[in-house]
Amino acid sequence: MMSESLLTSVLYIDLSKKRFHVQKRPDLFEAYIGGTGVATQLLSEECPDHIDPFHPDNPIILSVGPLTGLFPLASKAVAMFKSPLTGNLGESHAGGRSAIAIRLAGYGAIVIKGQSDFPIYVAIHNNKVYFRNATTLWGMKSCFTVGTIIRQNEPGAGVRSIMRIGRGGEKMISYGSVTTETYRHFGRMGLGALMGSKKLKAIVVSGQRNIPVAKPGNDYKQVYDTIYKSAVDSPVMKKYHDLGTAGNVISLNDLGALPTRNLSTGKFEHAEKISGEYLAKHYLGRRLACAHCPVGCIHIAALREPYEDEPYFYKTTMIGYDFELIYSLGATLGIYDTEGMLKLIDAVEKIGMDSMSTGVVLAWATEALEKGLVTEKDTDGVKLSFGNYKAYIEAIEKIVDQPTEFYKALAKGVIHASSVYGGQSFALAFGKNEMPGYHTGPGAYLGYQIGARHSHLDSGGYTIDQKMAKDKKALSPEQIIDGILEEEYWRQILSSLVVCFFARGIYTQDIVSQALDIAGFPKDAKQLLEISKKIHANKYQFKLREGFTFDGVEFANRIYETASPSIAFDADFMQKAMSYAKEKIMNT
């Protein structure tokens, strides 16, 4: 029997009418666990067919899982919406305190619809919702400043989450992001742009409710200790603590899998200068952890610079970095000036744009300028060139201000920009979502394309490539798709709990079943597998409804031109894989 504790409450907020209400939805959490599973179902219920992503009725759905607040590393919140970037299913995950704050406020999910007639932010404190005027916050240069002001004016210090957008979201840049707790983000798919279209500057959540446990005492303690010990003793988790995901820079570069200068090569000759090891030695200022996480993988650089007019006085800027930021705002832009890269990261963060999309868009724009597809008149005089971080900082401001048609196109993503100016062969997006930092082989690109949210984090295709490279054994298109889908099914469970994917080796089927039983949501291995496939099918039902297709998909030629570190592959290989994926997914 499932516990109907706090998790089963869904908070519905109407921004147009400034109203809210709560519904008990135990049916949702019984059928879909929480997180991704529940959010997908709510999206299907609340999002009208073929709606424009910026229509007021496009919902923002936030959801957490039954292990949130009870077990280590169950610290993510899921956001689900129709994406302004892709025009299809949008799913983004964020750590920090967002998940625990939502659950302690008494909710398993939050549904936000409508559009305010003036800038506001929503403050959710336990069972009350407040609609605050955010007119004075709208247009502020830095979303960090916005967070500071809200912190000074809202209760709940220490337990609250502040999710806010920057100018990127306000201007409805299609890859605008949402910053939470300064160094965590709902980064991918344009949630920030959707919030901007609703005139919603921020969401504040706090609560101090207790979370009941179905089986307290020794049973709970034993399962908790098992997970905790596995996390702190794991060599993989130690790597994340010591170097963060930035520790992947050297290994991927050695493999030939680090996209460099818009994937003109998979090796960056200056990778050492932007590596996790180099940053830890010369710039590491502190480490942080998400709520209820013993690992502390968040790494913050301390950038110390003299004031221009006061040479003996210094300012110190704290800048978060990880592998994806280093890939997208370092290697793929050819930047190896370490401090220059950190300054670019800081600039993107202040504006509030997804770093991966921003880096890929700028890399494409640089090559388009090199090849004569655009001119300096289009770039408004900005001399884009690989390695020139100052030009890129200038360019991202122009993506916000949009002084030319070129920048208006860049604000809609690389697929749109290349459809206007050409250069599709080196426009690196899959399912219209700009690529992450893994040029490992066909598994990665197929995972980006057919993954339910077009992300390397759901399908793990890059791990299949790495295994092929290690074992020196080529897999067929069919074998690769089978591996991708097997992994993605299980990750639907992890993202419904919602567990950090770094802990996927810790949260085995057995541990998940034990933890769910303790939490009051018992599911055995067979039930979990059935639920995972149902969630995946629900996602694809929405995607197909909104226009996703397996047919006629063309991958950018650049992925074939740059040597693969796993196996050689071509367009025919990828089309065979896509045909098989269609057959498998449509018949499941």
GROMACS .gro file of C-alpha atoms in nm, residues 182-448:
model
  267
  182THR     CA    1   2.370   3.012  -0.787
  183TYR     CA    2   2.570   2.715  -0.917
  184ARG     CA    3   2.297   2.469  -1.025
  185HIS     CA    4   2.069   2.502  -1.327
  186PHE     CA    5   1.771   2.382  -1.521
  187GLY     CA    6   1.995   2.439  -1.819
  188ARG     CA    7   1.874   2.251  -2.122
  189MET     CA    8   1.576   2.300  -2.351
  190GLY     CA    9   1.486   2.661  -2.271
  191LEU     CA   10   1.292   2.657  -1.945
  192GLY     CA   11   1.424   3.010  -1.881
  193ALA     CA   12   1.269   3.133  -2.206
  194LEU     CA   13   0.934   2.982  -2.109
  195MET     CA   14   0.946   3.152  -1.769
  196GLY     CA   15   1.032   3.478  -1.945
  197SER     CA   16   0.730   3.445  -2.173
  198LYS     CA   17   0.513   3.411  -1.862
  199LYS     CA   18   0.673   3.720  -1.703
  200LEU     CA   19   0.784   3.486  -1.425
  201LYS     CA   20   1.118   3.607  -1.292
  202ALA     CA   21   1.166   3.351  -1.017
  203ILE     CA   22   1.015   3.070  -0.811
  204VAL     CA   23   1.096   3.059  -0.442
  205VAL     CA   24   1.011   2.745  -0.245
  206SER     CA   25   1.052   2.670   0.123
  207GLY     CA   26   0.897   2.439   0.380
  208GLN     CA   27   0.970   2.272   0.709
  209ARG     CA   28   0.745   1.968   0.707
  210ASN     CA   29   0.848   1.626   0.827
  211ILE     CA   30   0.874   1.341   0.577
  212PRO     CA   31   0.731   1.021   0.723
  213VAL     CA   32   0.902   0.688   0.668
  214ALA     CA   33   0.697   0.371   0.631
  215LYS     CA   34   0.963   0.156   0.800
  216PRO     CA   35   1.164   0.368   1.044
  217GLY     CA   36   1.430   0.239   1.280
  218ASN     CA   37   1.691  -0.020   1.187
  219ASP     CA   38   1.544  -0.099   0.845
  220TYR     CA   39   1.573   0.263   0.735
  221LYS     CA   40   1.915   0.306   0.895
  222GLN     CA   41   2.058  -0.003   0.727
  223VAL     CA   42   1.948   0.096   0.376
  224TYR     CA   43   2.058   0.456   0.431
  225ASP     CA   44   2.400   0.346   0.557
  226THR     CA   45   2.446   0.108   0.264
  227ILE     CA   46   2.384   0.388   0.013
  228TYR     CA   47   2.592   0.640   0.205
  229LYS     CA   48   2.888   0.404   0.243
  230SER     CA   49   2.874   0.308  -0.124
  231ALA     CA   50   2.885   0.676  -0.216
  232VAL     CA   51   3.176   0.781   0.005
  233ASP     CA   52   3.381   0.466  -0.066
  234SER     CA   53   3.330   0.469  -0.444
  235PRO     CA   54   3.644   0.558  -0.644
  236VAL     CA   55   3.418   0.719  -0.908
  237MET     CA   56   3.258   0.941  -0.645
  238LYS     CA   57   3.602   1.026  -0.504
  239LYS     CA   58   3.700   1.148  -0.850
  240TYR     CA   59   3.392   1.367  -0.861
  241HIS     CA   60   3.479   1.505  -0.517
  242ASP     CA   61   3.844   1.570  -0.597
  243LEU     CA   62   3.814   1.712  -0.949
  244GLY     CA   63   3.443   1.722  -1.033
  245THR     CA   64   3.330   1.629  -1.381
  246ALA     CA   65   3.616   1.847  -1.506
  247GLY     CA   66   3.828   1.540  -1.443
  248ASN     CA   67   3.689   1.405  -1.772
  249VAL     CA   68   3.868   1.666  -1.986
  250ILE     CA   69   4.204   1.489  -2.012
  251SER     CA   70   4.062   1.137  -2.047
  252LEU     CA   71   3.823   1.237  -2.326
  253ASN     CA   72   4.094   1.438  -2.498
  254ASP     CA   73   4.333   1.142  -2.485
  255LEU     CA   74   4.059   0.930  -2.639
  256GLY     CA   75   4.009   1.182  -2.920
  257ALA     CA   76   3.655   1.249  -2.801
  258LEU     CA   77   3.675   1.614  -2.687
  259PRO     CA   78   3.492   1.832  -2.944
  260THR     CA   79   3.733   2.111  -3.032
  261ARG     CA   80   3.682   2.418  -3.252
  262ASN     CA   81   3.333   2.315  -3.355
  263LEU     CA   82   3.436   1.950  -3.377
  264SER     CA   83   3.696   2.009  -3.645
  265THR     CA   84   3.898   1.769  -3.427
  266GLY     CA   85   3.845   1.552  -3.121
  267LYS     CA   86   4.175   1.650  -2.962
  268PHE     CA   87   4.261   1.988  -2.811
  269GLU     CA   88   4.632   2.056  -2.802
  270HIS     CA   89   4.584   2.291  -2.505
  271ALA     CA   90   4.350   2.066  -2.306
  272GLU     CA   91   4.580   2.060  -2.004
  273LYS     CA   92   4.529   2.437  -1.948
  274ILE     CA   93   4.153   2.390  -1.902
  275SER     CA   94   4.161   2.050  -1.731
  276GLY     CA   95   4.015   1.965  -1.394
  277GLU     CA   96   4.364   1.902  -1.261
  278TYR     CA   97   4.490   2.244  -1.370
  279LEU     CA   98   4.186   2.426  -1.236
  280ALA     CA   99   4.203   2.243  -0.903
  281LYS     CA  100   4.571   2.327  -0.863
  282HIS     CA  101   4.555   2.694  -0.960
  283TYR     CA  102   4.199   2.821  -0.913
  284LEU     CA  103   3.987   2.598  -0.687
  285GLY     CA  104   3.821   2.814  -0.422
  286ARG     CA  105   3.570   2.576  -0.267
  287ARG     CA  106   3.360   2.267  -0.316
  288LEU     CA  107   2.984   2.248  -0.271
  289ALA     CA  108   2.727   1.971  -0.258
  290CYS     CA  109   2.361   1.940  -0.342
  291ALA     CA  110   2.123   1.881  -0.052
  292HIS     CA  111   2.162   1.532   0.102
  293CYS     CA  112   2.472   1.454  -0.103
  294PRO     CA  113   2.798   1.343   0.067
  295VAL     CA  114   3.008   1.377  -0.249
  296GLY     CA  115   3.049   1.749  -0.315
  297CYS     CA  116   3.112   1.745  -0.690
  298ILE     CA  117   3.041   2.116  -0.743
  299HIS     CA  118   3.372   2.297  -0.794
  300ILE     CA  119   3.405   2.673  -0.767
  301ALA     CA  120   3.701   2.867  -0.905
  302ALA     CA  121   3.823   3.181  -0.731
  303LEU     CA  122   3.928   3.429  -1.000
  304ARG     CA  123   4.136   3.709  -0.845
  305GLU     CA  124   4.184   4.024  -1.053
  306PRO     CA  125   4.321   4.372  -0.975
  307TYR     CA  126   4.092   4.669  -1.014
  308GLU     CA  127   4.192   4.876  -1.317
  309ASP     CA  128   4.222   5.202  -1.126
  310GLU     CA  129   4.346   5.051  -0.799
  311PRO     CA  130   4.638   4.818  -0.882
  312TYR     CA  131   4.692   4.709  -0.520
  313PHE     CA  132   4.328   4.617  -0.462
  314TYR     CA  133   4.179   4.295  -0.591
  315LYS     CA  134   3.833   4.160  -0.653
  316THR     CA  135   3.761   3.787  -0.628
  317THR     CA  136   3.487   3.632  -0.840
  318MET     CA  137   3.360   3.283  -0.757
  319ILE     CA  138   3.282   3.092  -1.076
  320GLY     CA  139   3.141   2.741  -1.100
  321TYR     CA  140   3.295   2.508  -1.355
  322ASP     CA  141   3.237   2.152  -1.472
  323PHE     CA  142   3.310   1.940  -1.778
  324GLU     CA  143   3.017   2.064  -1.986
  325LEU     CA  144   3.111   2.426  -1.925
  326ILE     CA  145   3.475   2.359  -2.010
  327TYR     CA  146   3.380   2.173  -2.327
  328SER     CA  147   3.128   2.427  -2.453
  329LEU     CA  148   3.291   2.753  -2.345
  330GLY     CA  149   3.648   2.627  -2.371
  331ALA     CA  150   3.746   2.351  -2.613
  332THR     CA  151   3.469   2.386  -2.870
  333LEU     CA  152   3.554   2.757  -2.894
  334GLY     CA  153   3.929   2.690  -2.901
  335ILE     CA  154   3.982   2.882  -2.576
  336TYR     CA  155   4.278   2.780  -2.363
  337ASP     CA  156   4.333   3.104  -2.175
  338THR     CA  157   4.212   2.965  -1.842
  339GLU     CA  158   4.108   3.297  -1.695
  340GLY     CA  159   3.949   3.399  -2.023
  341MET     CA  160   3.739   3.082  -2.020
  342LEU     CA  161   3.631   3.150  -1.661
  343LYS     CA  162   3.532   3.506  -1.753
  344LEU     CA  163   3.324   3.375  -2.043
  345ILE     CA  164   3.156   3.118  -1.817
  346ASP     CA  165   3.075   3.395  -1.569
  347ALA     CA  166   2.929   3.614  -1.843
  348VAL     CA  167   2.703   3.336  -1.970
  349GLU     CA  168   2.591   3.255  -1.615
  350LYS     CA  169   2.501   3.617  -1.539
  351ILE     CA  170   2.288   3.640  -1.852
  352GLY     CA  171   2.124   3.303  -1.786
  353MET     CA  172   2.174   3.094  -2.099
  354ASP     CA  173   2.244   2.723  -2.134
  355SER     CA  174   2.621   2.689  -2.164
  356MET     CA  175   2.619   2.396  -2.406
  357SER     CA  176   2.380   2.559  -2.651
  358THR     CA  177   2.563   2.891  -2.620
  359GLY     CA  178   2.903   2.735  -2.694
  360VAL     CA  179   2.779   2.534  -2.992
  361VAL     CA  180   2.595   2.836  -3.135
  362LEU     CA  181   2.906   3.053  -3.105
  363ALA     CA  182   3.131   2.783  -3.254
  364TRP     CA  183   2.900   2.749  -3.554
  365ALA     CA  184   2.888   3.128  -3.592
  366THR     CA  185   3.268   3.144  -3.587
  367GLU     CA  186   3.300   2.887  -3.863
  368ALA     CA  187   3.020   3.053  -4.062
  369LEU     CA  188   3.219   3.378  -4.050
  370GLU     CA  189   3.540   3.197  -4.148
  371LYS     CA  190   3.368   3.037  -4.447
  372GLY     CA  191   3.208   3.360  -4.563
  373LEU     CA  192   2.849   3.257  -4.496
  374VAL     CA  193   2.814   3.570  -4.285
  375THR     CA  194   3.012   3.893  -4.266
  376GLU     CA  195   3.123   4.129  -3.995
  377LYS     CA  196   2.821   4.340  -4.083
  378ASP     CA  197   2.606   4.047  -3.969
  379THR     CA  198   2.812   4.012  -3.649
  380ASP     CA  199   2.784   4.388  -3.586
  381GLY     CA  200   3.159   4.425  -3.609
  382VAL     CA  201   3.247   4.142  -3.370
  383LYS     CA  202   3.552   3.955  -3.501
  384LEU     CA  203   3.460   3.603  -3.399
  385SER     CA  204   3.762   3.372  -3.403
  386PHE     CA  205   3.847   3.053  -3.218
  387GLY     CA  206   4.030   3.130  -2.896
  388ASN     CA  207   3.914   3.493  -2.875
  389TYR     CA  208   3.719   3.491  -2.549
  390LYS     CA  209   3.672   3.870  -2.550
  391ALA     CA  210   3.487   3.853  -2.882
  392TYR     CA  211   3.265   3.578  -2.747
  393ILE     CA  212   3.177   3.781  -2.437
  394GLU     CA  213   3.081   4.067  -2.670
  395ALA     CA  214   2.880   3.830  -2.889
  396ILE     CA  215   2.667   3.688  -2.607
  397GLU     CA  216   2.564   4.039  -2.509
  398LYS     CA  217   2.455   4.093  -2.868
  399ILE     CA  218   2.255   3.769  -2.863
  400VAL     CA  219   2.059   3.936  -2.582
  401ASP     CA  220   2.036   4.281  -2.745
  402GLN     CA  221   1.992   4.145  -3.101
  403PRO     CA  222   2.115   4.444  -3.303
  404THR     CA  223   2.115   4.244  -3.630
  405GLU     CA  224   1.910   3.968  -3.790
  406PHE     CA  225   2.205   3.735  -3.742
  407TYR     CA  226   2.189   3.763  -3.362
  408LYS     CA  227   1.812   3.719  -3.372
  409ALA     CA  228   1.875   3.391  -3.555
  410LEU     CA  229   2.144   3.283  -3.308
  411ALA     CA  230   1.898   3.340  -3.025
  412LYS     CA  231   1.680   3.064  -3.170
  413GLY     CA  232   1.952   2.797  -3.174
  414VAL     CA  233   2.201   2.656  -3.423
  415ILE     CA  234   1.947   2.459  -3.629
  416HIS     CA  235   1.742   2.770  -3.694
  417ALA     CA  236   2.048   2.987  -3.763
  418SER     CA  237   2.193   2.736  -4.010
  419SER     CA  238   1.857   2.706  -4.187
  420VAL     CA  239   1.877   3.081  -4.257
  421TYR     CA  240   2.250   3.126  -4.332
  422GLY     CA  241   2.362   2.777  -4.441
  423GLY     CA  242   2.630   2.567  -4.280
  424GLN     CA  243   2.402   2.279  -4.181
  425SER     CA  244   2.690   2.039  -4.233
  426PHE     CA  245   2.863   2.179  -3.925
  427ALA     CA  246   2.556   2.276  -3.721
  428LEU     CA  247   2.594   2.041  -3.424
  429ALA     CA  248   2.248   1.981  -3.283
  430PHE     CA  249   2.045   1.662  -3.255
  431GLY     CA  250   1.670   1.669  -3.218
  432LYS     CA  251   1.732   2.049  -3.241
  433ASN     CA  252   1.922   2.041  -2.911
  434GLU     CA  253   2.286   2.147  -2.927
  435MET     CA  254   2.530   1.864  -2.859
  436PRO     CA  255   2.704   1.788  -2.529
  437GLY     CA  256   3.077   1.728  -2.503
  438TYR     CA  257   3.120   1.368  -2.616
  439HIS     CA  258   3.245   1.282  -2.965
  440THR     CA  259   3.289   0.919  -2.872
  441GLY     CA  260   3.125   0.757  -3.175
  442PRO     CA  261   2.788   0.654  -3.317
  443GLY     CA  262   2.639   0.554  -2.982
  444ALA     CA  263   2.666   0.910  -2.853
  445TYR     CA  264   2.501   1.067  -3.157
  446LEU     CA  265   2.224   0.809  -3.174
  447GLY     CA  266   2.163   0.863  -2.805
  448TYR     CA  267   2.133   1.240  -2.858
   0.00000   0.00000   0.00000
